[in-house]
Amino acid sequence: MMSFTGQTQIYGIIGDPISHSLSPLMQNAAIAAAGLDACYLPFHVPSAQLGVAVEGLRALGIDGFNVTLPHKQQILSRLDWVDENATLIGAVNTVVCRQRCLHGYNTDCSGFLRALREDLQFEPAGRNVLLFGAGGACRAALVALLRSQAQNLWLVNRRLDKAQGLAQEFQELFPDQQISAHSLQDTTYRQLLSQADLIVNTTSVGLRGEDLECCPLERVKAGTVVYDMVYTVVETAFVHRARRQGLSAADGLNMLAAQGEDAFFLWHDILAEKGLMKKSLHAWRRTHSH
Ligand code: ATR
């Protein structure tokens, strides 16, 4: 049972909807394990209230908060400082409040990279990566992969213009790496699958249990790693198929834990107990998947 004092540090998450968020579960587990006098709460903030909510959090002296849909982009202009990667991505998911100054970070980006390295032993430097999607989740993955020196990045999207825009924007910033855009409708991208070292699903396909059918895995080379940013209450169909084929694969639940651990470190200046957030998310999965 948690007990609070006048010194209890308050953290939380803002989003709409928020009741489904798993962040309070894993953050409070890590706070308890570290013996911190702190708590982490969900705040339901509709878009029209974002400005007053952020000023309210500042006025209340909240110590830090996560930001989830639909506020990750809109919050940038309301912060006092935004770190370089979050600026490049155009999205903030973690805010640290220091003497009522609000500092924005993107731990989806750092968490994705850490999950790739720690859970899948994948090091992006010099590698070929094929990404499905060209939305906000793709931007975070792209910055993580470009910063860690991935060599070829192939963006495959239903709307080709969005992938082209993204490729052009980042190609100018990272001229030594190759970024190209491909249409999902034109199946020539399938030839790239056999040359990919890493395949990432950044689309929302899979949220309703459906498979990422546009990604056949029969011809991928052995050792190709699959990352699905989607998570559901059971293992996603795409990850299930990849694992059945003997490929190393992880889904968005690992990334959720990794971004949470990185936020925890930014706020508390200590590491969360290793594996604890992941463990609480997998326990949630076990109790809700029946
Ligand atoms: P997020 O911020 O989570 O990335 P988003 O910006 O809405 O969300 O992007 C969703 C991505 O999933 C987009 O790349 C979208 O493709 P389009 O840009 O062509 O719309 C992709 N997506 C969503 N549903 C899809 C589907 N049924 N098939 C293929 N791609 C899909």
PDB file of C-alpha atoms and ligand atoms in Angstrom:
ATOM      1  CA  MET A   1       0.000   0.000   0.000  1.00  0.00           C
ATOM      2  CA  MET A   2       1.447   3.332  -1.032  1.00  0.00           C
ATOM      3  CA  SER A   3       1.493   6.134   1.482  1.00  0.00           C
ATOM      4  CA  PHE A   4       1.949   9.768   0.587  1.00  0.00           C
ATOM      5  CA  THR A   5       3.583  12.623   2.436  1.00  0.00           C
ATOM      6  CA  GLY A   6       4.055  16.327   1.934  1.00  0.00           C
ATOM      7  CA  GLN A   7       7.218  15.471   0.041  1.00  0.00           C
ATOM      8  CA  THR A   8       5.696  12.910  -2.315  1.00  0.00           C
ATOM      9  CA  GLN A   9       6.757  13.644  -5.863  1.00  0.00           C
ATOM     10  CA  ILE A  10       3.934  13.574  -8.370  1.00  0.00           C
ATOM     11  CA  TYR A  11       4.264  12.222 -11.895  1.00  0.00           C
ATOM     12  CA  GLY A  12       1.625  11.292 -14.421  1.00  0.00           C
ATOM     13  CA  ILE A  13       0.514  10.886 -17.989  1.00  0.00           C
ATOM     14  CA  ILE A  14      -1.782  13.077 -20.086  1.00  0.00           C
ATOM     15  CA  GLY A  15      -3.769  11.757 -23.045  1.00  0.00           C
ATOM     16  CA  ASP A  16      -7.211  11.190 -24.523  1.00  0.00           C
ATOM     17  CA  PRO A  17      -8.263   8.433 -24.037  1.00  0.00           C
ATOM     18  CA  ILE A  18      -6.197   7.559 -20.975  1.00  0.00           C
ATOM     19  CA  SER A  19      -8.059   4.846 -19.055  1.00  0.00           C
ATOM     20  CA  HIS A  20      -6.364   2.068 -21.086  1.00  0.00           C
ATOM     21  CA  SER A  21      -2.844   3.356 -20.334  1.00  0.00           C
ATOM     22  CA  LEU A  22      -0.431   0.798 -18.888  1.00  0.00           C
ATOM     23  CA  SER A  23       2.096   3.440 -17.819  1.00  0.00           C
ATOM     24  CA  PRO A  24       0.686   3.918 -14.263  1.00  0.00           C
ATOM     25  CA  LEU A  25       0.987   0.149 -13.701  1.00  0.00           C
ATOM     26  CA  MET A  26       4.633  -0.111 -14.699  1.00  0.00           C
ATOM     27  CA  GLN A  27       5.813   3.273 -13.376  1.00  0.00           C
ATOM     28  CA  ASN A  28       4.278   2.703  -9.942  1.00  0.00           C
ATOM     29  CA  ALA A  29       5.780  -0.798  -9.811  1.00  0.00           C
ATOM     30  CA  ALA A  30       9.232   0.677 -10.494  1.00  0.00           C
ATOM     31  CA  ILE A  31       8.683   3.530  -7.997  1.00  0.00           C
ATOM     32  CA  ALA A  32       7.730   1.009  -5.290  1.00  0.00           C
ATOM     33  CA  ALA A  33      10.693  -1.254  -6.084  1.00  0.00           C
ATOM     34  CA  ALA A  34      13.073   1.704  -5.816  1.00  0.00           C
ATOM     35  CA  GLY A  35      11.484   2.786  -2.518  1.00  0.00           C
ATOM     36  CA  LEU A  36      10.841   6.313  -3.821  1.00  0.00           C
ATOM     37  CA  ASP A  37       8.384   8.708  -2.209  1.00  0.00           C
ATOM     38  CA  ALA A  38       6.581   9.286  -5.494  1.00  0.00           C
ATOM     39  CA  CYS A  39       3.439   8.350  -7.408  1.00  0.00           C
ATOM     40  CA  TYR A  40       2.327   8.292 -11.047  1.00  0.00           C
ATOM     41  CA  LEU A  41      -1.250   9.082 -12.060  1.00  0.00           C
ATOM     42  CA  PRO A  42      -3.363   9.108 -15.248  1.00  0.00           C
ATOM     43  CA  PHE A  43      -4.861  12.456 -16.326  1.00  0.00           C
ATOM     44  CA  HIS A  44      -7.574  12.554 -18.973  1.00  0.00           C
ATOM     45  CA  VAL A  45      -6.896  15.690 -21.023  1.00  0.00           C
ATOM     46  CA  PRO A  46      -9.013  16.387 -24.149  1.00  0.00           C
ATOM     47  CA  SER A  47      -7.251  18.368 -26.915  1.00  0.00           C
ATOM     48  CA  ALA A  48      -9.235  21.530 -26.230  1.00  0.00           C
ATOM     49  CA  GLN A  49      -7.901  21.514 -22.645  1.00  0.00           C
ATOM     50  CA  LEU A  50      -4.233  20.836 -23.432  1.00  0.00           C
ATOM     51  CA  GLY A  51      -3.050  24.419 -22.872  1.00  0.00           C
ATOM     52  CA  VAL A  52      -4.746  24.904 -19.507  1.00  0.00           C
ATOM     53  CA  ALA A  53      -3.793  21.376 -18.421  1.00  0.00           C
ATOM     54  CA  VAL A  54      -0.097  21.983 -19.107  1.00  0.00           C
ATOM     55  CA  GLU A  55      -0.173  25.339 -17.315  1.00  0.00           C
ATOM     56  CA  GLY A  56      -2.043  23.635 -14.461  1.00  0.00           C
ATOM     57  CA  LEU A  57       0.639  20.954 -14.161  1.00  0.00           C
ATOM     58  CA  ARG A  58       3.295  23.661 -14.153  1.00  0.00           C
ATOM     59  CA  ALA A  59       1.435  25.688 -11.521  1.00  0.00           C
ATOM     60  CA  LEU A  60       0.915  22.630  -9.319  1.00  0.00           C
ATOM     61  CA  GLY A  61       4.638  21.913  -9.395  1.00  0.00           C
ATOM     62  CA  ILE A  62       4.205  18.399 -10.836  1.00  0.00           C
ATOM     63  CA  ASP A  63       7.632  16.773 -11.184  1.00  0.00           C
ATOM     64  CA  GLY A  64       7.210  15.208 -14.598  1.00  0.00           C
ATOM     65  CA  PHE A  65       4.729  13.606 -16.958  1.00  0.00           C
ATOM     66  CA  ASN A  66       4.355  11.444 -20.016  1.00  0.00           C
ATOM     67  CA  VAL A  67       2.421  12.628 -23.030  1.00  0.00           C
ATOM     68  CA  THR A  68       0.421  10.259 -25.186  1.00  0.00           C
ATOM     69  CA  LEU A  69      -2.060  10.512 -28.055  1.00  0.00           C
ATOM     70  CA  PRO A  70      -3.268  12.936 -29.269  1.00  0.00           C
ATOM     71  CA  HIS A  71      -0.922  15.486 -27.628  1.00  0.00           C
ATOM     72  CA  LYS A  72       2.595  14.332 -28.536  1.00  0.00           C
ATOM     73  CA  GLN A  73       2.994  16.897 -31.318  1.00  0.00           C
ATOM     74  CA  GLN A  74       0.841  19.734 -29.996  1.00  0.00           C
ATOM     75  CA  ILE A  75       2.693  19.897 -26.705  1.00  0.00           C
ATOM     76  CA  LEU A  76       5.997  21.045 -28.220  1.00  0.00           C
ATOM     77  CA  SER A  77       5.018  24.702 -28.529  1.00  0.00           C
ATOM     78  CA  ARG A  78       3.947  24.745 -24.863  1.00  0.00           C
ATOM     79  CA  LEU A  79       7.314  23.632 -23.473  1.00  0.00           C
ATOM     80  CA  ASP A  80      10.281  25.786 -22.418  1.00  0.00           C
ATOM     81  CA  TRP A  81      12.904  23.540 -23.986  1.00  0.00           C
ATOM     82  CA  VAL A  82      12.823  20.477 -26.254  1.00  0.00           C
ATOM     83  CA  ASP A  83      15.781  18.156 -26.809  1.00  0.00           C
ATOM     84  CA  GLU A  84      17.317  17.660 -30.232  1.00  0.00           C
ATOM     85  CA  ASN A  85      15.866  14.248 -31.076  1.00  0.00           C
ATOM     86  CA  ALA A  86      12.375  15.206 -29.918  1.00  0.00           C
ATOM     87  CA  THR A  87      12.623  18.361 -32.055  1.00  0.00           C
ATOM     88  CA  LEU A  88      13.686  16.306 -35.069  1.00  0.00           C
ATOM     89  CA  ILE A  89      10.851  13.833 -34.530  1.00  0.00           C
ATOM     90  CA  GLY A  90       8.406  16.652 -33.832  1.00  0.00           C
ATOM     91  CA  ALA A  91       6.975  14.781 -30.859  1.00  0.00           C
ATOM     92  CA  VAL A  92       7.504  14.693 -27.099  1.00  0.00           C
ATOM     93  CA  ASN A  93       6.396  11.826 -24.879  1.00  0.00           C
ATOM     94  CA  THR A  94       8.238  12.748 -21.660  1.00  0.00           C
ATOM     95  CA  VAL A  95       8.335  16.078 -19.842  1.00  0.00           C
ATOM     96  CA  VAL A  96      10.679  16.812 -16.956  1.00  0.00           C
ATOM     97  CA  CYS A  97       9.673  19.795 -14.797  1.00  0.00           C
ATOM     98  CA  ARG A  98      12.655  21.625 -13.287  1.00  0.00           C
ATOM     99  CA  GLN A  99      11.771  24.639 -11.120  1.00  0.00           C
ATOM    100  CA  ARG A 100       8.519  24.923 -13.102  1.00  0.00           C
ATOM    101  CA  CYS A 101      10.385  24.910 -16.417  1.00  0.00           C
ATOM    102  CA  LEU A 102       9.078  22.211 -18.738  1.00  0.00           C
ATOM    103  CA  HIS A 103      11.698  20.195 -20.655  1.00  0.00           C
ATOM    104  CA  GLY A 104      10.581  17.820 -23.426  1.00  0.00           C
ATOM    105  CA  TYR A 105      12.168  14.518 -24.505  1.00  0.00           C
ATOM    106  CA  ASN A 106      11.270  11.607 -26.734  1.00  0.00           C
ATOM    107  CA  THR A 107      11.903   8.282 -25.041  1.00  0.00           C
ATOM    108  CA  ASP A 108       9.946   6.410 -27.741  1.00  0.00           C
ATOM    109  CA  CYS A 109      13.050   7.030 -29.839  1.00  0.00           C
ATOM    110  CA  SER A 110      15.642   6.056 -27.215  1.00  0.00           C
ATOM    111  CA  GLY A 111      13.433   3.205 -25.952  1.00  0.00           C
ATOM    112  CA  PHE A 112      13.016   1.739 -29.435  1.00  0.00           C
ATOM    113  CA  LEU A 113      16.774   1.698 -29.910  1.00  0.00           C
ATOM    114  CA  ARG A 114      17.425   0.152 -26.507  1.00  0.00           C
ATOM    115  CA  ALA A 115      14.720  -2.486 -27.029  1.00  0.00           C
ATOM    116  CA  LEU A 116      16.323  -3.359 -30.387  1.00  0.00           C
ATOM    117  CA  ARG A 117      19.741  -3.730 -28.795  1.00  0.00           C
ATOM    118  CA  GLU A 118      18.772  -5.396 -25.536  1.00  0.00           C
ATOM    119  CA  ASP A 119      15.808  -7.555 -26.527  1.00  0.00           C
ATOM    120  CA  LEU A 120      16.849  -8.479 -30.052  1.00  0.00           C
ATOM    121  CA  GLN A 121      20.633  -7.944 -29.943  1.00  0.00           C
ATOM    122  CA  PHE A 122      20.300  -5.818 -33.077  1.00  0.00           C
ATOM    123  CA  GLU A 123      22.877  -3.115 -33.762  1.00  0.00           C
ATOM    124  CA  PRO A 124      21.685  -0.756 -36.546  1.00  0.00           C
ATOM    125  CA  ALA A 125      25.087   0.586 -37.685  1.00  0.00           C
ATOM    126  CA  GLY A 126      25.670  -0.222 -41.364  1.00  0.00           C
ATOM    127  CA  ARG A 127      22.434  -2.250 -41.694  1.00  0.00           C
ATOM    128  CA  ASN A 128      19.454  -2.259 -44.085  1.00  0.00           C
ATOM    129  CA  VAL A 129      16.080  -1.476 -42.553  1.00  0.00           C
ATOM    130  CA  LEU A 130      12.642  -1.683 -44.142  1.00  0.00           C
ATOM    131  CA  LEU A 131       9.924   0.256 -42.337  1.00  0.00           C
ATOM    132  CA  PHE A 132       6.189   0.007 -42.995  1.00  0.00           C
ATOM    133  CA  GLY A 133       4.404   3.316 -42.355  1.00  0.00           C
ATOM    134  CA  ALA A 134       5.234   7.014 -42.500  1.00  0.00           C
ATOM    135  CA  GLY A 135       3.409   8.504 -39.510  1.00  0.00           C
ATOM    136  CA  GLY A 136       4.507   9.693 -36.089  1.00  0.00           C
ATOM    137  CA  ALA A 137       5.722   6.288 -34.915  1.00  0.00           C
ATOM    138  CA  CYS A 138       7.829   6.010 -38.058  1.00  0.00           C
ATOM    139  CA  ARG A 139       9.518   9.355 -37.382  1.00  0.00           C
ATOM    140  CA  ALA A 140      10.668   8.175 -33.936  1.00  0.00           C
ATOM    141  CA  ALA A 141      12.043   4.921 -35.388  1.00  0.00           C
ATOM    142  CA  LEU A 142      13.694   6.767 -38.262  1.00  0.00           C
ATOM    143  CA  VAL A 143      15.545   9.204 -36.000  1.00  0.00           C
ATOM    144  CA  ALA A 144      16.660   6.331 -33.736  1.00  0.00           C
ATOM    145  CA  LEU A 145      17.980   4.357 -36.715  1.00  0.00           C
ATOM    146  CA  LEU A 146      19.616   7.306 -38.470  1.00  0.00           C
ATOM    147  CA  ARG A 147      21.313   8.476 -35.279  1.00  0.00           C
ATOM    148  CA  SER A 148      22.705   4.978 -34.785  1.00  0.00           C
ATOM    149  CA  GLN A 149      24.116   4.889 -38.340  1.00  0.00           C
ATOM    150  CA  ALA A 150      21.764   2.478 -40.121  1.00  0.00           C
ATOM    151  CA  GLN A 151      22.879   2.600 -43.765  1.00  0.00           C
ATOM    152  CA  ASN A 152      19.781   2.016 -45.949  1.00  0.00           C
ATOM    153  CA  LEU A 153      16.292   2.920 -44.825  1.00  0.00           C
ATOM    154  CA  TRP A 154      13.378   1.877 -47.032  1.00  0.00           C
ATOM    155  CA  LEU A 155      10.045   3.497 -46.183  1.00  0.00           C
ATOM    156  CA  VAL A 156       7.016   1.596 -47.475  1.00  0.00           C
ATOM    157  CA  ASN A 157       3.678   3.352 -47.088  1.00  0.00           C
ATOM    158  CA  ARG A 158       0.116   3.181 -48.411  1.00  0.00           C
ATOM    159  CA  ARG A 159       0.274   6.901 -49.225  1.00  0.00           C
ATOM    160  CA  LEU A 160       3.486   7.252 -51.211  1.00  0.00           C
ATOM    161  CA  ASP A 161       3.555  11.069 -50.897  1.00  0.00           C
ATOM    162  CA  LYS A 162       3.872  10.809 -47.105  1.00  0.00           C
ATOM    163  CA  ALA A 163       6.803   8.403 -47.355  1.00  0.00           C
ATOM    164  CA  GLN A 164       8.429  10.619 -49.987  1.00  0.00           C
ATOM    165  CA  GLY A 165       8.046  13.702 -47.801  1.00  0.00           C
ATOM    166  CA  LEU A 166       9.623  11.916 -44.860  1.00  0.00           C
ATOM    167  CA  ALA A 167      12.464  10.494 -46.967  1.00  0.00           C
ATOM    168  CA  GLN A 168      13.269  13.893 -48.437  1.00  0.00           C
ATOM    169  CA  GLU A 169      13.161  15.666 -45.074  1.00  0.00           C
ATOM    170  CA  PHE A 170      15.555  13.238 -43.405  1.00  0.00           C
ATOM    171  CA  GLN A 171      17.799  12.659 -46.420  1.00  0.00           C
ATOM    172  CA  GLU A 172      18.793  16.335 -46.284  1.00  0.00           C
ATOM    173  CA  LEU A 173      19.681  16.008 -42.610  1.00  0.00           C
ATOM    174  CA  PHE A 174      21.535  12.694 -42.958  1.00  0.00           C
ATOM    175  CA  PRO A 175      23.238  12.881 -46.387  1.00  0.00           C
ATOM    176  CA  ASP A 176      25.603   9.949 -45.760  1.00  0.00           C
ATOM    177  CA  GLN A 177      22.796   7.438 -45.261  1.00  0.00           C
ATOM    178  CA  GLN A 178      20.242   6.391 -47.897  1.00  0.00           C
ATOM    179  CA  ILE A 179      16.524   6.879 -47.353  1.00  0.00           C
ATOM    180  CA  SER A 180      14.035   5.922 -50.048  1.00  0.00           C
ATOM    181  CA  ALA A 181      10.232   5.858 -50.345  1.00  0.00           C
ATOM    182  CA  HIS A 182       8.171   3.005 -51.772  1.00  0.00           C
ATOM    183  CA  SER A 183       4.476   2.531 -52.375  1.00  0.00           C
ATOM    184  CA  LEU A 184       2.651  -0.315 -50.654  1.00  0.00           C
ATOM    185  CA  GLN A 185       0.538  -0.741 -53.774  1.00  0.00           C
ATOM    186  CA  ASP A 186       3.536  -1.300 -56.003  1.00  0.00           C
ATOM    187  CA  THR A 187       4.768  -4.712 -54.926  1.00  0.00           C
ATOM    188  CA  THR A 188       8.352  -4.109 -56.100  1.00  0.00           C
ATOM    189  CA  TYR A 189       9.211  -3.276 -52.462  1.00  0.00           C
ATOM    190  CA  ARG A 190       8.922  -6.999 -51.803  1.00  0.00           C
ATOM    191  CA  GLN A 191      12.293  -7.520 -53.462  1.00  0.00           C
ATOM    192  CA  LEU A 192      13.808  -5.393 -50.697  1.00  0.00           C
ATOM    193  CA  LEU A 193      12.513  -7.741 -48.009  1.00  0.00           C
ATOM    194  CA  SER A 194      15.186 -10.314 -48.815  1.00  0.00           C
ATOM    195  CA  GLN A 195      17.922  -7.678 -48.317  1.00  0.00           C
ATOM    196  CA  ALA A 196      16.580  -6.275 -45.058  1.00  0.00           C
ATOM    197  CA  ASP A 197      18.404  -6.906 -41.769  1.00  0.00           C
ATOM    198  CA  LEU A 198      15.531  -5.384 -39.810  1.00  0.00           C
ATOM    199  CA  ILE A 199      11.823  -5.043 -40.656  1.00  0.00           C
ATOM    200  CA  VAL A 200       9.759  -2.617 -38.569  1.00  0.00           C
ATOM    201  CA  ASN A 201       5.992  -2.194 -38.547  1.00  0.00           C
ATOM    202  CA  THR A 202       5.223   1.405 -37.569  1.00  0.00           C
ATOM    203  CA  THR A 203       1.663   1.332 -38.968  1.00  0.00           C
ATOM    204  CA  SER A 204      -1.417   0.678 -36.874  1.00  0.00           C
ATOM    205  CA  VAL A 205      -2.048  -2.589 -38.735  1.00  0.00           C
ATOM    206  CA  GLY A 206      -2.373  -5.326 -36.109  1.00  0.00           C
ATOM    207  CA  LEU A 207      -4.226  -3.343 -33.464  1.00  0.00           C
ATOM    208  CA  ARG A 208      -7.400  -5.271 -34.195  1.00  0.00           C
ATOM    209  CA  GLY A 209      -5.678  -8.640 -34.360  1.00  0.00           C
ATOM    210  CA  GLU A 210      -5.071  -8.542 -38.116  1.00  0.00           C
ATOM    211  CA  ASP A 211      -1.799  -9.668 -39.678  1.00  0.00           C
ATOM    212  CA  LEU A 212       0.532  -7.381 -41.648  1.00  0.00           C
ATOM    213  CA  GLU A 213      -0.229  -9.227 -44.855  1.00  0.00           C
ATOM    214  CA  CYS A 214       1.775  -6.832 -46.999  1.00  0.00           C
ATOM    215  CA  CYS A 215       4.911  -8.303 -45.417  1.00  0.00           C
ATOM    216  CA  PRO A 216       5.530 -11.859 -46.606  1.00  0.00           C
ATOM    217  CA  LEU A 217       8.415 -13.370 -44.688  1.00  0.00           C
ATOM    218  CA  GLU A 218       9.130 -16.447 -46.799  1.00  0.00           C
ATOM    219  CA  ARG A 219      12.032 -14.880 -48.628  1.00  0.00           C
ATOM    220  CA  VAL A 220      13.706 -12.939 -45.840  1.00  0.00           C
ATOM    221  CA  LYS A 221      17.192 -14.096 -44.979  1.00  0.00           C
ATOM    222  CA  ALA A 222      17.945 -16.029 -41.821  1.00  0.00           C
ATOM    223  CA  GLY A 223      18.883 -13.631 -39.039  1.00  0.00           C
ATOM    224  CA  THR A 224      16.495 -10.887 -40.141  1.00  0.00           C
ATOM    225  CA  VAL A 225      14.990  -9.228 -37.100  1.00  0.00           C
ATOM    226  CA  VAL A 226      11.321  -8.182 -36.905  1.00  0.00           C
ATOM    227  CA  TYR A 227      10.014  -5.339 -34.765  1.00  0.00           C
ATOM    228  CA  ASP A 228       6.292  -4.646 -34.503  1.00  0.00           C
ATOM    229  CA  MET A 229       5.545  -1.356 -32.755  1.00  0.00           C
ATOM    230  CA  VAL A 230       1.957  -2.485 -32.264  1.00  0.00           C
ATOM    231  CA  TYR A 231       0.988  -4.312 -29.103  1.00  0.00           C
ATOM    232  CA  THR A 232      -2.277  -5.916 -28.125  1.00  0.00           C
ATOM    233  CA  VAL A 233      -3.392  -8.073 -25.253  1.00  0.00           C
ATOM    234  CA  VAL A 234      -1.941 -11.094 -27.053  1.00  0.00           C
ATOM    235  CA  GLU A 235       1.207 -11.374 -29.163  1.00  0.00           C
ATOM    236  CA  THR A 236       0.502  -9.653 -32.520  1.00  0.00           C
ATOM    237  CA  ALA A 237      -0.222 -11.824 -35.559  1.00  0.00           C
ATOM    238  CA  PHE A 238       2.848 -10.391 -37.338  1.00  0.00           C
ATOM    239  CA  VAL A 239       5.201 -11.251 -34.472  1.00  0.00           C
ATOM    240  CA  HIS A 240       3.564 -14.655 -34.123  1.00  0.00           C
ATOM    241  CA  ARG A 241       4.205 -15.379 -37.822  1.00  0.00           C
ATOM    242  CA  ALA A 242       7.801 -14.116 -37.628  1.00  0.00           C
ATOM    243  CA  ARG A 243       8.577 -16.292 -34.610  1.00  0.00           C
ATOM    244  CA  ARG A 244       6.942 -19.314 -36.201  1.00  0.00           C
ATOM    245  CA  GLN A 245       9.368 -18.807 -39.034  1.00  0.00           C
ATOM    246  CA  GLY A 246      12.284 -18.836 -36.613  1.00  0.00           C
ATOM    247  CA  LEU A 247      12.957 -15.095 -36.771  1.00  0.00           C
ATOM    248  CA  SER A 248      13.868 -13.022 -33.775  1.00  0.00           C
ATOM    249  CA  ALA A 249      10.908 -10.689 -33.099  1.00  0.00           C
ATOM    250  CA  ALA A 250       9.490  -8.301 -30.493  1.00  0.00           C
ATOM    251  CA  ASP A 251       6.316  -6.265 -30.296  1.00  0.00           C
ATOM    252  CA  GLY A 252       5.359  -2.858 -28.917  1.00  0.00           C
ATOM    253  CA  LEU A 253       5.037  -4.061 -25.353  1.00  0.00           C
ATOM    254  CA  ASN A 254       8.832  -4.207 -25.096  1.00  0.00           C
ATOM    255  CA  MET A 255       9.098  -0.706 -26.521  1.00  0.00           C
ATOM    256  CA  LEU A 256       6.480   0.531 -24.063  1.00  0.00           C
ATOM    257  CA  ALA A 257       8.590  -0.825 -21.211  1.00  0.00           C
ATOM    258  CA  ALA A 258      11.809   0.594 -22.677  1.00  0.00           C
ATOM    259  CA  GLN A 259      10.375   4.103 -23.165  1.00  0.00           C
ATOM    260  CA  GLY A 260       9.043   3.920 -19.608  1.00  0.00           C
ATOM    261  CA  GLU A 261      12.457   2.972 -18.228  1.00  0.00           C
ATOM    262  CA  ASP A 262      14.083   5.864 -20.086  1.00  0.00           C
ATOM    263  CA  ALA A 263      11.465   8.294 -18.726  1.00  0.00           C
ATOM    264  CA  PHE A 264      12.010   6.896 -15.217  1.00  0.00           C
ATOM    265  CA  PHE A 265      15.724   7.604 -15.510  1.00  0.00           C
ATOM    266  CA  LEU A 266      15.111  11.172 -16.708  1.00  0.00           C
ATOM    267  CA  TRP A 267      12.816  11.867 -13.759  1.00  0.00           C
ATOM    268  CA  HIS A 268      14.466  10.035 -10.887  1.00  0.00           C
ATOM    269  CA  ASP A 269      18.107   9.959 -12.001  1.00  0.00           C
ATOM    270  CA  ILE A 270      18.329   6.262 -11.131  1.00  0.00           C
ATOM    271  CA  LEU A 271      17.718   3.192 -13.272  1.00  0.00           C
ATOM    272  CA  ALA A 272      14.413   1.374 -12.845  1.00  0.00           C
ATOM    273  CA  GLU A 273      14.897  -2.174 -11.605  1.00  0.00           C
ATOM    274  CA  LYS A 274      16.033  -4.130 -14.636  1.00  0.00           C
ATOM    275  CA  GLY A 275      13.202  -5.971 -16.396  1.00  0.00           C
ATOM    276  CA  LEU A 276      10.552  -4.916 -13.885  1.00  0.00           C
ATOM    277  CA  MET A 277       8.435  -2.763 -16.230  1.00  0.00           C
ATOM    278  CA  LYS A 278       8.516  -5.486 -18.869  1.00  0.00           C
ATOM    279  CA  LYS A 279       7.558  -8.035 -16.245  1.00  0.00           C
ATOM    280  CA  SER A 280       4.541  -5.999 -15.100  1.00  0.00           C
ATOM    281  CA  LEU A 281       3.385  -5.549 -18.716  1.00  0.00           C
ATOM    282  CA  HIS A 282       3.692  -9.259 -19.452  1.00  0.00           C
ATOM    283  CA  ALA A 283       1.813 -10.029 -16.221  1.00  0.00           C
ATOM    284  CA  TRP A 284      -0.947  -7.692 -17.434  1.00  0.00           C
ATOM    285  CA  ARG A 285      -0.954  -9.570 -20.733  1.00  0.00           C
ATOM    286  CA  ARG A 286      -1.261 -12.935 -18.984  1.00  0.00           C
ATOM    287  CA  THR A 287      -4.202 -11.843 -16.842  1.00  0.00           C
ATOM    288  CA  HIS A 288      -6.088 -10.118 -19.664  1.00  0.00           C
ATOM    289  CA  SER A 289      -5.523 -12.441 -22.591  1.00  0.00           C
ATOM    290  CA  HIS A 290      -8.123 -15.037 -21.624  1.00  0.00           C
TER     291      HIS A 290
HETATM  292  P1  ATR B   1       1.232   7.109 -35.751  1.00  0.00           P
HETATM  293  O1  ATR B   1       1.469   8.468 -35.188  1.00  0.00           O
HETATM  294  O2  ATR B   1       0.851   6.080 -34.729  1.00  0.00           O
HETATM  295  O3  ATR B   1       2.325   6.634 -36.633  1.00  0.00           O
HETATM  296  P2  ATR B   1      -0.330   7.970 -37.991  1.00  0.00           P
HETATM  297  O4  ATR B   1       0.482   9.186 -38.112  1.00  0.00           O
HETATM  298  O5  ATR B   1      -1.812   8.088 -38.140  1.00  0.00           O
HETATM  299  O6  ATR B   1      -0.107   7.249 -36.612  1.00  0.00           O
HETATM  300  O7  ATR B   1       0.227   6.879 -39.028  1.00  0.00           O
HETATM  301  C1  ATR B   1      -0.372   5.669 -39.185  1.00  0.00           C
HETATM  302  C2  ATR B   1       0.426   4.903 -40.237  1.00  0.00           C
HETATM  303  O8  ATR B   1      -0.209   3.628 -40.431  1.00  0.00           O
HETATM  304  C3  ATR B   1       0.429   5.577 -41.600  1.00  0.00           C
HETATM  305  O9  ATR B   1       1.651   5.308 -42.228  1.00  0.00           O
HETATM  306  C4  ATR B   1      -0.713   4.859 -42.327  1.00  0.00           C
HETATM  307  O10 ATR B   1      -0.597   4.857 -43.728  1.00  0.00           O
HETATM  308  P3  ATR B   1      -1.092   6.139 -44.618  1.00  0.00           P
HETATM  309  O11 ATR B   1      -0.072   7.201 -44.380  1.00  0.00           O
HETATM  310  O12 ATR B   1      -1.070   5.639 -45.989  1.00  0.00           O
HETATM  311  O13 ATR B   1      -2.451   6.502 -44.103  1.00  0.00           O
HETATM  312  C5  ATR B   1      -0.546   3.465 -41.793  1.00  0.00           C
HETATM  313  N1  ATR B   1      -1.747   2.650 -41.898  1.00  0.00           N
HETATM  314  C6  ATR B   1      -2.865   2.731 -41.142  1.00  0.00           C
HETATM  315  N2  ATR B   1      -3.757   1.794 -41.515  1.00  0.00           N
HETATM  316  C7  ATR B   1      -3.195   1.098 -42.533  1.00  0.00           C
HETATM  317  C8  ATR B   1      -3.604  -0.006 -43.353  1.00  0.00           C
HETATM  318  N3  ATR B   1      -4.800  -0.591 -43.182  1.00  0.00           N
HETATM  319  N4  ATR B   1      -2.754  -0.455 -44.292  1.00  0.00           N
HETATM  320  C9  ATR B   1      -1.546   0.117 -44.457  1.00  0.00           C
HETATM  321  N5  ATR B   1      -1.090   1.165 -43.726  1.00  0.00           N
HETATM  322  C10 ATR B   1      -1.904   1.645 -42.790  1.00  0.00           C
END
